[in-house]
Coordinates of C-alpha atoms in Angstrom, one line a residue:
X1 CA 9.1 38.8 -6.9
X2 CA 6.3 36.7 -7.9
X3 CA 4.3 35.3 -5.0
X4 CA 3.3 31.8 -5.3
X5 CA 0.6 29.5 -3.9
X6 CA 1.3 26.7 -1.6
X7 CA -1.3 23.6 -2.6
X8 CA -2.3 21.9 0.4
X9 CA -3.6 18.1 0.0
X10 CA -6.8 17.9 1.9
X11 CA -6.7 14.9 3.7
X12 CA -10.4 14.4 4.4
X13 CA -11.0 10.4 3.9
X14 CA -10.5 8.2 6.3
X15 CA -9.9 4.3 5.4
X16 CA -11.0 2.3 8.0
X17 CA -11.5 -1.6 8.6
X18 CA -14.2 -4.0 9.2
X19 CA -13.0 -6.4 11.6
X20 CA -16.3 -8.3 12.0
X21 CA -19.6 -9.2 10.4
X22 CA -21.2 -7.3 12.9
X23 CA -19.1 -4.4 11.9
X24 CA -20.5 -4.8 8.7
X25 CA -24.3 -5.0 10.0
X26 CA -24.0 -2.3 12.2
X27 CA -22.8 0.2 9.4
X28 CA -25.3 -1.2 6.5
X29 CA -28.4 -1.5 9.4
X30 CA -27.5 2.1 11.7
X31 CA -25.3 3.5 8.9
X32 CA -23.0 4.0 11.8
X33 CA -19.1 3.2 12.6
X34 CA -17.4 3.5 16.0
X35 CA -13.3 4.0 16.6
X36 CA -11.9 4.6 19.5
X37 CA -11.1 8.4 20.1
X38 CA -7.0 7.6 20.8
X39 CA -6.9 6.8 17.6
X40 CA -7.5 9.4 15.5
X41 CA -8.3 13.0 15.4
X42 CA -11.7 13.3 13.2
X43 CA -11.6 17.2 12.3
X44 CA -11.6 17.5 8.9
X45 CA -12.5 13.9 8.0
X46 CA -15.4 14.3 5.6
X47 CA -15.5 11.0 3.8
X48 CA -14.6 7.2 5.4
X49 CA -13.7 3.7 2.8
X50 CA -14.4 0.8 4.6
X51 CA -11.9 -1.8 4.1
X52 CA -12.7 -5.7 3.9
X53 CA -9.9 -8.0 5.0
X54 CA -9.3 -11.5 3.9
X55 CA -9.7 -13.0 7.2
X56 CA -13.1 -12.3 7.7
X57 CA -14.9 -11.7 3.6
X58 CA -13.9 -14.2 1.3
X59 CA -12.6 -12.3 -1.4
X60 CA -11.6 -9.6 0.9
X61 CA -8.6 -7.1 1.0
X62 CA -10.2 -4.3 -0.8
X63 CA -12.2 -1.0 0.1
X64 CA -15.3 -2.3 -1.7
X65 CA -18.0 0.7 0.3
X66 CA -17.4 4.4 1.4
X67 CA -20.0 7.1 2.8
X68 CA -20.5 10.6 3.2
X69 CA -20.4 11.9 6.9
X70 CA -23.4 13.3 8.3
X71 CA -22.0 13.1 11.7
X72 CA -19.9 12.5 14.8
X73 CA -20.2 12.4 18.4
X74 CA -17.6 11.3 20.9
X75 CA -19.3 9.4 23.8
X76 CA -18.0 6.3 26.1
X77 CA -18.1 3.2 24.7
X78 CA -21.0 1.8 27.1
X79 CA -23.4 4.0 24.9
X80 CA -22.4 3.1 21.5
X81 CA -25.5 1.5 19.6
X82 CA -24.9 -2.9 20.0
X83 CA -22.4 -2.1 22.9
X84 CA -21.1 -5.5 23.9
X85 CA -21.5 -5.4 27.9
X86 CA -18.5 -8.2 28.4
X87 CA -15.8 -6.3 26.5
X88 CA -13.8 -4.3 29.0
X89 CA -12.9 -0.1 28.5
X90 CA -16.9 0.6 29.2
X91 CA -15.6 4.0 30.1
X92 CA -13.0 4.5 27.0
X93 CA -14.1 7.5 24.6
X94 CA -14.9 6.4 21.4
X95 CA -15.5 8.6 17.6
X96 CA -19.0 7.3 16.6
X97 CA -19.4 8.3 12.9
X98 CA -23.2 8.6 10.9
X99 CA -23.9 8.4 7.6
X100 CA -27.2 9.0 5.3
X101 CA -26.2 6.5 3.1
X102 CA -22.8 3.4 2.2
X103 CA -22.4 3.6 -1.5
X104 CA -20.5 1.0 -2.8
X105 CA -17.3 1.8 -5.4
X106 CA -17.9 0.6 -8.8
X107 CA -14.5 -0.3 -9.3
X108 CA -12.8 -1.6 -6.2
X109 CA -9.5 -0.7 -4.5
X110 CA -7.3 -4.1 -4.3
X111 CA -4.2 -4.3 -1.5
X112 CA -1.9 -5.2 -4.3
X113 CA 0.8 -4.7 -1.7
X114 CA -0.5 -7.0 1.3
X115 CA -0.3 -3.4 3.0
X116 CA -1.2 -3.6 7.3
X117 CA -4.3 -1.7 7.1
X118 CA -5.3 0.5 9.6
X119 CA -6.8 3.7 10.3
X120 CA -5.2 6.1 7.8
X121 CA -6.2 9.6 6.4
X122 CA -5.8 10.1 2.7
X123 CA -7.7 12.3 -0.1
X124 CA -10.9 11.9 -1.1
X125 CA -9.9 12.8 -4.5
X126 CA -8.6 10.1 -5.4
X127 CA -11.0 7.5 -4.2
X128 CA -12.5 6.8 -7.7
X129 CA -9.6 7.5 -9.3
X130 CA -6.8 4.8 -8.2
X131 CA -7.2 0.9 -8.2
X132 CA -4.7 -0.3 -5.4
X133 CA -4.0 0.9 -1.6
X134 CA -0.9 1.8 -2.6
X135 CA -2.3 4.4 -5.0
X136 CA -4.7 5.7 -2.5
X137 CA -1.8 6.1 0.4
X138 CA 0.7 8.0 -2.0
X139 CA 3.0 5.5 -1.7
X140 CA 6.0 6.2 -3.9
X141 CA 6.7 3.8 -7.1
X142 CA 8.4 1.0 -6.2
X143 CA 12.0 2.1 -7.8
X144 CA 12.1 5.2 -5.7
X145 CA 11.4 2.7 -2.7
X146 CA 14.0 0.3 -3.8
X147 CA 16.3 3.3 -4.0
X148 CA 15.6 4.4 -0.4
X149 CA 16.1 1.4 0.6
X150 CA 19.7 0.4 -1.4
X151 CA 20.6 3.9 -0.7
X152 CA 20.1 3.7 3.0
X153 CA 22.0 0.3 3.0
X154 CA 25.3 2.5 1.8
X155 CA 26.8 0.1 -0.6
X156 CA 27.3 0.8 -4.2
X157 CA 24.7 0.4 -7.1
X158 CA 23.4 1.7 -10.1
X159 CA 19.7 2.4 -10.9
X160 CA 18.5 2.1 -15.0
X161 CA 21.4 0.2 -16.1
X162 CA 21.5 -0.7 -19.6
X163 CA 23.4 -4.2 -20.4
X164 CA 24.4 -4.0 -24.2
X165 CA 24.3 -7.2 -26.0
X166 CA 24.6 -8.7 -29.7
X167 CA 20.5 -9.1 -29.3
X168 CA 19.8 -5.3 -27.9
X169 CA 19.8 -3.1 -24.8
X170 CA 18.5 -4.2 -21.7
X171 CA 17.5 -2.3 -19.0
X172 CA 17.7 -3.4 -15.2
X173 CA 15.9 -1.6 -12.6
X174 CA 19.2 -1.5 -10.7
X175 CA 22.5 -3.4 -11.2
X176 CA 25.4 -4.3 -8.7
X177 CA 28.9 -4.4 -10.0
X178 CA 30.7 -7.9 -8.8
X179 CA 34.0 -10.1 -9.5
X180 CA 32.1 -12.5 -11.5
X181 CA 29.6 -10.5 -13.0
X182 CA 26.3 -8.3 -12.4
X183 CA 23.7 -8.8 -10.2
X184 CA 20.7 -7.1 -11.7
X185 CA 17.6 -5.9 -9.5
X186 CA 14.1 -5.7 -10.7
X187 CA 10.7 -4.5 -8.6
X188 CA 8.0 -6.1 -10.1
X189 CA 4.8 -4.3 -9.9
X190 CA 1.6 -6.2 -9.7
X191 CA -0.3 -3.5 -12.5
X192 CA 3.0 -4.4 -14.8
X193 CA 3.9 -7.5 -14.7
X194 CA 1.1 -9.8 -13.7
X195 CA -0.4 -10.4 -17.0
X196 CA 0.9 -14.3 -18.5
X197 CA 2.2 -12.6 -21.6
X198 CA 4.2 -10.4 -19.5
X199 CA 5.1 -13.0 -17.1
X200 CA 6.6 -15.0 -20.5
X201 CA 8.3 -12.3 -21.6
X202 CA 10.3 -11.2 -18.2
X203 CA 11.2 -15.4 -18.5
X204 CA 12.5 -14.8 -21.8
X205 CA 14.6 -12.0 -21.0
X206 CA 15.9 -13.1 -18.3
X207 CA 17.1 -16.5 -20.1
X208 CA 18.4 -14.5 -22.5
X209 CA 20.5 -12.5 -19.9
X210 CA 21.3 -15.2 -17.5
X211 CA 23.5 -16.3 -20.4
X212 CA 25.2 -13.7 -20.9
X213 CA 26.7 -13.8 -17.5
X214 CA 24.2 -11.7 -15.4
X215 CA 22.3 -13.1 -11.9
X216 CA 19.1 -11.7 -11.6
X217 CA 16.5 -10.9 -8.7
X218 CA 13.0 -10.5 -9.1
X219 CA 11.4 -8.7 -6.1
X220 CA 7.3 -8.4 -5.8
X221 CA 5.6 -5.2 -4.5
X222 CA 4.7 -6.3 -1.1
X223 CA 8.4 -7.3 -0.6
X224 CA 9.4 -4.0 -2.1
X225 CA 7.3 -1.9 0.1
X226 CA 6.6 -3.8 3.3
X227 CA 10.4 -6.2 3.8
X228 CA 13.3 -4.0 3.4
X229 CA 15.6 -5.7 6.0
X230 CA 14.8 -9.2 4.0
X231 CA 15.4 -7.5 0.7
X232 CA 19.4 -6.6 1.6
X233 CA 20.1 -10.0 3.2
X234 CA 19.0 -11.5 -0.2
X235 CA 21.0 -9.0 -2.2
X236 CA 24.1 -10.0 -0.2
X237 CA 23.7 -13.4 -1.3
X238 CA 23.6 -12.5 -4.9
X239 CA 26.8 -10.1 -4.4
X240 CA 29.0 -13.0 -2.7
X241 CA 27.7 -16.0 -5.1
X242 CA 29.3 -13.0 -7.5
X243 CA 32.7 -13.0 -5.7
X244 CA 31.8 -9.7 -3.8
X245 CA 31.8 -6.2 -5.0
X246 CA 33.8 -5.2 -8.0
X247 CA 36.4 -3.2 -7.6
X248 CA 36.5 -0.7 -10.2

C-alpha cells in the first residue's frame, strides 16, 4: 500500500485590529502590539496583519500593514509600554508582540463581506496572494455557503438549474420549484458582479427572465455569508407569492 502524506496548513498569521489611533502610534513608534493572553494562544504565530476598521480610518475595513515577529512576552497589563493607569484589569496577562519593522501590503486586503473582524489565525501564504478577508479566512464560495445554508433549512431546491428559453439557456445559481412558477436564487459576489457592465447585464437577464414567468432573488456576499436566518425568511416569501412549493 502506498503511504501517503498528510499536508498540514500552517496557520502562522495572526489578523488583528486597530481599535484606536493610539493603537496605530504605538505599533508604527514601539513597533509593538499588545492582546490580551485569553484571547489567543501565540505558539506558532510568526506573522500578524493589522486590520483598519471603518469606524476609526476613513477608508478603513482593510489589512493595509503586516510585520514580521521578533518577539513576545506575556506580562500584566500595568507594564505594557503607554499603559493607561484608569482602565481597570491592571493585573490581566496580556501577549505583547515586537517587531523590527510594519511593512505595508502593496495591494490591500478589502472586507468585501462586512466580515466581524477579530483576532483570527490564518496562513501566511496567502497574505500577498488574495484581495478580500474572505480569501484570506478560507471561507468557502458563496454557492457552497448558500448550499449549507438551503440544505440545512430541509426544504427542496435545486442548485445550477438551467431555464431553457426561445432566447438560450440560463443558469440560476439555485431554483425552487412552485405552483405559479420558479423562484430562482443568485449569490452575487462582489469580485463578479460589481463591475456596471456586469451590473447591466444581470438587469438584462433578469428582465428577460422575469417574463418568462420566473421571480428572482439577488443576494450580496455579506448576506450570503454573515445573515443566514434572514436569507430563508426572504426565500419564504418568494415561495408563497409563488403559491408554495410545487408538487411534482
Amino acid at each position: 500500500m502506498r503511504n501517503e502524506k498528510k499536508f498540514v496548513h500552517k496557520r502562522d498569521l495572526l489578523v488583528c485590529v486597530i481599535k484606536r489611533k493610539s493603537d496605530l502610534k504605538l505599533l508604527l513608534e514601539a513597533k509593538s502590539y499588545r492582546i490580551p493572553e485569553k484571547y489567543i494562544n501565540p505558539i506558532g504565530i510568526n506573522y500578524i496583519a493589522f486590520y483598519f476598521p471603518s469606524r476609526i480610518f476613513k477608508g478603513g475595513k482593510k489589512i493595509e500593514m503586516y510585520a514580521k515577529l521578533m518577539s513576545y512576552k506575556i506580562i500584566k497589563r500595568r507594564y505594557l509600554p503607554n499603559y493607561e493607569s484608569t482602565k481597570a484589569g491592571i493585573n490581566e496577562d496580556y501577549v505583547n508582540f515586537t517587531f523590527k519593522s510594519i511593512k505595508n501590503l502593496k495591494s490591500p486586503i478589502a472586507n468585501t463581506s462586512h466580515m466581524r473582524v477579530t483576532f483570527k489565525r490564518t496562513e501566511y501564504s496567502l497574505l500577498k496572494k488574495v484581495s478580500t478577508l474572505a480569501q484570506l479566512y478560507n471561507v468557502k464560495p458563496l454557492e457552497d455557503i448558500m448550499n449549507d445554508v438551503l440544505s440545512d433549512w430541509g426544504k427542496p431546491f435545486k442548485r445550477e438549474y438551467t431555464v431553457k428559453t426561445e432566447g438560450g439557456k440560463y443558469r440560476l445559481d439555485f431554483a425552487i420549484l412552485c405552483n405559479e412558477g420558479i423562484l430562482g436564487i443568485e449569490c452575487d459576489s462582489k469580485k463578479w458582479h460589481s463591475s456596471k457592465k456586469q451590473s447591466e447585464r444581470d438587469k438584462i437577464r433578469d428582465s428577460f427572465l422575469e417574463k418568462k414567468g420566473l421571480k428572482l432573488i439577488h443576494f450580496k456576499e455579506n448576506e450570503v455569508i454573515m445573515k443566514s436566518r434572514d436569507i430563508i425568511e426572504i426565500i419564504e416569501k418568494g415561495i408563497s407569492a409563488l403559491g408554495g412549493f410545487s408538487a411534482s
